[in-house]
Coordinates of C-alpha atoms and ligand atoms in Angstrom, one line a residue:
X1 CA 132.7 77.1 61.7
X2 CA 133.2 80.7 60.5
X3 CA 132.8 83.7 62.7
X4 CA 132.3 82.3 66.2
X5 CA 134.5 80.2 68.5
X6 CA 132.0 78.4 70.8
X7 CA 133.6 75.0 71.5
X8 CA 136.7 73.1 70.5
X9 CA 134.3 70.4 69.0
X10 CA 133.5 73.0 66.3
X11 CA 137.1 73.1 65.2
X12 CA 138.8 70.5 62.9
X13 CA 142.2 69.2 63.9
X14 CA 143.6 71.3 61.1
X15 CA 141.9 74.4 62.5
X16 CA 143.5 73.6 65.9
X17 CA 147.0 73.1 64.4
X18 CA 146.6 76.3 62.3
X19 CA 145.8 78.3 65.4
X20 CA 148.8 76.8 67.3
X21 CA 151.1 77.4 64.4
X22 CA 150.0 81.1 64.2
X23 CA 150.4 81.4 68.0
X24 CA 153.9 80.1 67.8
X25 CA 154.7 82.7 65.1
X26 CA 154.0 85.4 67.7
X27 CA 156.4 83.9 70.3
X28 CA 160.0 84.1 70.9
X29 CA 160.9 80.4 71.6
X30 CA 161.0 79.4 75.3
X31 CA 164.5 79.2 76.7
X32 CA 165.9 77.3 79.7
X33 CA 165.5 79.1 83.0
X34 CA 169.1 80.0 83.0
X35 CA 169.0 81.4 79.5
X36 CA 165.9 83.3 80.4
X37 CA 167.5 84.7 83.5
X38 CA 170.4 85.9 81.3
X39 CA 167.9 87.5 78.9
X40 CA 166.1 89.2 81.6
X41 CA 169.3 90.5 83.1
X42 CA 170.4 91.8 79.7
X43 CA 167.0 93.3 79.2
X44 CA 167.2 95.1 82.5
X45 CA 170.7 96.4 81.7
X46 CA 169.5 97.7 78.3
X47 CA 166.3 99.0 79.8
X48 CA 164.2 97.0 77.3
X49 CA 160.9 95.3 78.2
X50 CA 161.4 91.6 78.8
X51 CA 158.5 90.6 76.5
X52 CA 158.5 87.2 75.0
X53 CA 156.2 88.2 72.1
X54 CA 157.5 90.0 69.1
X55 CA 155.7 92.9 67.6
X56 CA 153.1 92.1 64.9
X57 CA 151.4 93.8 62.0
X58 CA 148.2 95.6 63.2
X59 CA 145.8 93.3 61.3
X60 CA 142.7 94.4 63.4
X61 CA 142.8 98.2 63.1
X62 CA 139.3 99.7 63.3
X63 CA 137.9 96.4 64.8
X64 CA 136.0 96.8 68.0
X65 CA 135.8 94.1 70.6
X66 CA 133.7 94.0 73.8
X67 CA 135.1 91.9 76.6
X68 CA 131.8 90.8 78.3
X69 CA 132.8 89.1 81.6
X70 CA 129.8 88.0 83.7
X71 CA 132.2 86.0 85.9
X72 CA 135.6 87.0 87.4
X73 CA 138.8 86.5 85.4
X74 CA 142.4 87.6 85.4
X75 CA 144.2 85.6 82.7
X76 CA 141.5 85.3 80.1
X77 CA 140.3 88.9 80.2
X78 CA 143.7 90.5 80.3
X79 CA 145.2 88.2 77.6
X80 CA 142.3 88.8 75.2
X81 CA 142.6 92.6 75.9
X82 CA 146.4 92.4 75.3
X83 CA 146.0 90.3 72.2
X84 CA 143.4 92.7 70.7
X85 CA 145.6 95.7 71.4
X86 CA 148.7 94.0 69.9
X87 CA 146.8 93.6 66.7
X88 CA 145.5 97.1 66.7
X89 CA 141.9 96.5 67.7
X90 CA 140.0 98.6 70.2
X91 CA 138.4 97.0 73.3
X92 CA 135.8 98.0 75.8
X93 CA 135.3 96.0 79.1
X94 CA 131.8 95.2 80.2
X95 CA 130.9 93.7 83.6
X96 CA 127.4 93.4 85.1
X97 CA 128.4 95.1 88.3
X98 CA 127.5 98.8 88.0
X99 CA 125.5 98.2 84.7
X100 CA 121.8 98.1 84.0
X101 CA 121.9 94.4 84.5
X102 CA 121.6 95.4 88.2
X103 CA 118.3 97.1 87.3
X104 CA 117.0 93.9 85.8
X105 CA 117.9 94.3 82.1
X106 CA 118.1 90.9 80.4
X107 CA 121.2 89.4 79.0
X108 CA 119.8 89.5 75.5
X109 CA 118.8 93.2 75.7
X110 CA 122.2 94.0 77.2
X111 CA 124.0 92.3 74.4
X112 CA 121.8 93.8 71.7
X113 CA 122.5 97.2 73.2
X114 CA 126.2 96.6 73.0
X115 CA 125.9 95.3 69.5
X116 CA 124.1 98.5 68.5
X117 CA 127.1 100.5 69.5
X118 CA 129.0 98.9 66.6
X119 CA 131.1 96.1 68.1
X120 CA 132.4 93.4 65.7
X121 CA 133.0 90.7 68.4
X122 CA 132.2 89.8 71.9
X123 CA 134.6 87.8 74.1
X124 CA 132.1 86.3 76.5
X125 CA 132.5 84.6 79.9
X126 CA 129.4 83.4 81.6
X127 CA 128.6 80.9 84.5
X128 CA 125.7 79.3 82.7
X129 CA 126.1 76.5 80.2
X130 CA 124.7 77.2 76.8
X131 CA 124.9 81.0 77.0
X132 CA 127.6 81.6 74.3
X133 CA 125.7 79.5 71.7
X134 CA 122.4 81.2 72.6
X135 CA 124.0 84.6 72.1
X136 CA 125.5 83.5 68.8
X137 CA 122.0 82.7 67.6
X138 CA 120.8 86.2 67.9
X139 CA 123.8 88.6 67.6
X140 CA 125.5 89.8 64.5
X141 CA 128.8 90.0 66.6
X142 CA 131.3 87.2 66.5
X143 CA 131.1 85.3 69.7
X144 CA 134.3 84.0 71.3
X145 CA 133.7 81.7 74.3
X146 CA 136.0 82.8 77.1
X147 CA 134.7 80.3 79.7
X148 CA 131.2 78.8 79.9
X149 CA 129.9 77.3 83.1
X150 CA 131.2 73.7 83.4
X151 CA 130.9 73.1 79.7
X152 CA 133.8 74.6 77.7
X153 CA 136.8 76.9 77.8
X154 CA 138.1 76.5 74.2
X155 CA 140.9 79.1 74.3
X156 CA 142.3 77.5 77.4
X157 CA 142.6 74.2 75.6
X158 CA 144.2 75.8 72.6
X159 CA 146.8 77.6 74.7
X160 CA 147.6 74.5 76.7
X161 CA 148.1 72.6 73.5
X162 CA 150.2 75.4 72.2
X163 CA 152.5 75.4 75.3
X164 CA 152.8 71.6 75.2
X165 CA 153.6 71.5 71.5
X166 CA 156.3 74.1 72.0
X167 CA 157.9 71.9 74.7
X168 CA 157.4 68.5 73.1
X169 CA 157.0 69.2 69.4
X170 CA 153.8 67.3 69.2
X171 CA 151.2 65.8 71.5
X172 CA 151.3 62.4 69.7
X173 CA 151.8 59.6 72.2
X174 CA 152.1 62.1 75.1
X175 CA 150.6 60.9 78.4
X176 CA 148.6 63.7 80.1
X177 CA 146.8 63.1 83.4
X178 CA 144.1 65.6 84.4
X179 CA 144.0 65.8 88.2
X180 CA 141.4 67.4 90.5
X181 CA 137.8 68.5 90.3
X182 CA 137.1 67.1 86.8
X183 CA 133.3 67.0 87.4
X184 CA 132.9 70.8 87.5
X185 CA 135.8 71.7 85.1
X186 CA 135.1 73.3 81.8
X187 CA 138.9 73.2 81.2
X188 CA 139.0 69.4 81.6
X189 CA 136.3 69.0 79.0
X190 CA 137.9 71.2 76.4
X191 CA 141.4 70.0 77.1
X192 CA 140.5 66.3 76.9
X193 CA 138.9 67.0 73.5
X194 CA 141.9 68.8 72.1
X195 CA 144.6 66.6 73.6
X196 CA 143.0 63.4 72.4
X197 CA 142.4 64.7 68.9
X198 CA 146.1 65.8 68.7
X199 CA 147.2 62.3 69.6
X200 CA 147.8 62.4 73.3
X201 CA 146.7 59.6 75.7
X202 CA 144.8 61.0 78.7
X203 CA 144.0 59.8 82.2
X204 CA 141.9 61.2 85.0
X205 CA 142.7 61.4 88.7
X206 CA 140.5 62.7 91.5
X207 CA 138.2 61.7 94.3
X208 CA 135.3 59.6 93.0
X209 CA 132.8 62.3 93.8
X210 CA 134.7 64.8 91.6
X211 CA 134.9 62.6 88.5
X212 CA 132.5 63.0 85.6
X213 CA 129.9 60.4 84.6
X214 CA 131.7 59.9 81.2
X215 CA 135.3 59.1 80.7
X216 CA 136.2 62.0 78.4
X217 CA 138.0 59.4 76.3
X218 CA 140.5 58.7 79.1
X219 CA 142.4 55.4 79.0
X220 CA 143.0 55.3 82.8
X221 CA 141.5 56.6 86.0
X222 CA 143.8 56.9 89.0
X223 CA 142.6 57.3 92.6
X224 CA 145.9 58.8 93.8
X225 CA 148.5 61.2 92.4
X226 CA 151.5 58.9 93.0
X227 CA 150.1 56.4 90.5
X228 CA 149.3 59.3 88.1
X229 CA 152.9 60.6 88.4
X230 CA 154.3 57.1 87.6
X231 CA 152.2 57.0 84.4
X232 CA 152.3 60.6 83.1
X233 CA 154.5 62.8 81.1
X234 CA 152.3 65.8 82.0
X235 CA 150.2 66.5 85.0
X236 CA 147.3 68.9 84.2
X237 CA 146.3 70.2 87.6
X238 CA 142.9 71.8 88.1
X239 CA 141.7 74.2 90.7
X240 CA 140.0 72.7 93.8
X241 CA 137.5 74.9 95.6
X242 CA 137.7 74.3 99.3
X243 CA 133.9 74.4 99.6
X244 CA 133.6 71.5 97.0
X245 CA 135.8 69.1 99.0
X246 CA 134.7 70.0 102.5
X247 CA 131.3 68.4 102.2
X248 CA 130.0 65.1 103.6
X249 CA 130.6 63.0 100.5
X250 CA 134.1 64.5 99.7
X251 CA 137.4 64.3 101.4
X252 CA 138.6 67.1 103.7
X253 CA 141.4 69.4 102.5
X254 CA 143.9 67.3 104.5
X255 CA 142.6 64.1 103.0
X256 CA 142.7 65.7 99.5
X257 CA 146.3 66.8 100.0
X258 CA 147.4 63.4 101.2
X259 CA 146.0 61.6 98.2
X260 CA 145.8 64.1 95.3
X261 CA 148.0 67.3 95.8
X262 CA 151.1 67.8 93.7
X263 CA 153.6 68.8 96.4
X264 CA 157.2 69.7 95.6
X265 CA 158.4 66.5 97.4
X266 CA 156.2 64.4 95.1
X267 CA 157.2 66.3 91.9
X268 CA 160.9 66.1 92.8
X269 CA 160.7 62.3 92.6
X270 CA 159.7 62.6 88.9
X271 CA 162.1 65.1 87.4
X272 CA 160.9 64.4 83.8
X273 CA 157.2 65.2 84.5
X274 CA 155.9 68.6 83.4
X275 CA 153.1 70.5 85.2
X276 CA 150.4 72.6 83.7
X277 CA 147.6 74.4 85.5
X278 CA 145.0 76.8 84.0
X279 CA 145.0 79.0 87.0
X280 CA 143.9 80.5 89.3
X281 CA 145.7 78.1 91.8
X282 CA 144.3 77.4 95.2
X283 CA 147.7 77.2 96.9
X284 CA 147.9 74.8 99.8
X285 CA 145.2 72.6 98.2
X286 CA 146.0 71.1 94.8
X287 CA 149.6 72.4 94.8
X288 CA 152.0 74.9 96.2
X289 CA 154.1 77.9 95.2
X290 CA 157.3 75.8 95.1
X291 CA 155.7 73.7 92.3
X292 CA 154.6 76.7 90.3
X293 CA 158.1 78.1 90.5
X294 CA 159.8 74.8 89.6
X295 CA 161.6 74.3 86.3
X296 CA 159.1 71.5 85.7
X297 CA 156.2 74.0 85.7
X298 CA 154.9 75.5 82.5
X299 CA 152.3 77.5 84.3
X300 CA 153.7 81.0 83.5
X301 CA 154.6 80.0 80.0
X302 CA 151.0 78.9 79.5
X303 CA 150.0 82.5 80.3
X304 CA 152.3 83.8 77.6
X305 CA 150.8 81.3 75.2
X306 CA 147.4 82.6 76.3
X307 CA 148.2 86.0 74.7
X308 CA 149.6 84.4 71.5
X309 CA 146.7 82.0 71.1
X310 CA 144.1 84.7 71.6
X311 CA 145.9 86.8 69.0
X312 CA 145.6 83.9 66.6
X313 CA 141.9 83.3 67.5
X314 CA 140.9 86.9 67.1
X315 CA 142.7 87.0 63.7
X316 CA 140.9 83.8 62.6
X317 CA 137.5 84.8 63.9
X318 CA 137.5 88.4 62.7
X319 CA 138.9 87.4 59.3
X320 CA 136.6 84.3 59.3
X321 CA 139.5 82.0 58.3
X322 CA 138.1 78.8 59.7
Ligands
CP401 N1 142.4 80.0 83.3 C1 141.5 81.0 83.5 O1 140.4 81.0 82.8 O2 141.8 81.9 84.4 P1 141.0 83.2 84.7 O3 139.8 82.8 85.4 O4 141.9 84.1 85.5 O5 140.7 83.9 83.4

């Protein structure tokens, strides 16, 4: 693995830990909620920005990165853009709407056109499996997979590992249960790979029709979230699309909530369990705002790690350090 990041499987465990270590070097350590409230209050009094990321040397000056998002995104796009700017790189955002893709231009010709404008790297999100590796076969740009169909979301797995290692020190022996629509989830595939290789034990939980054919190396499969909560240290929720569960062979939203949703009442019974979610959340389906706001939730800290991990990934890829 040199100049692309296509899948976590292409990374060694040392590569993963190196990225996490570099990510942590960009972060002010997380505090308790009360400490953070105090910090925020002091920051407001001093009129300082309440950023959790310290300033860094501009290691990517004169590097040009195109953010090619062929599918919607908030976190991944903005965090890559923020990461690139913090390291001194220039970015340009490309989306197919309003581009010559709408006149029928192919993906290959679109990307070769972008490459010809002198970009060093493309951060690429696409709904079709296989697109990032296909693009890597013909472009001179570094390709960073920012979410690929149902196949892979490598930087999500790296940032989730980074956030959990910050909290627990290591993933060794940690019990992480992935809950929801695992069948269609690129996050589940990448997270399972990274979590298991870093020493965690994983379990899956979801309706039978939303479980994958393979086990993703899980040691347990639960058919309700109460059993998952009794087993787990960490619940890794996934987004549930209403249209995927309101079909003939899937439970209704009400049935899903009864059996699989992480409500505040359920979480309150397990005060040591921590919650992660890649976002976006379908509130009122897999979980609720009260859970996201709870002290047991790492959801917003994950977003902060997203910027730091993407800084580390851009540095590694554009300096070909792995
Ligand atoms: N987790 C994630 O990929 O979120 P976005 O779709 O908002 O980028």
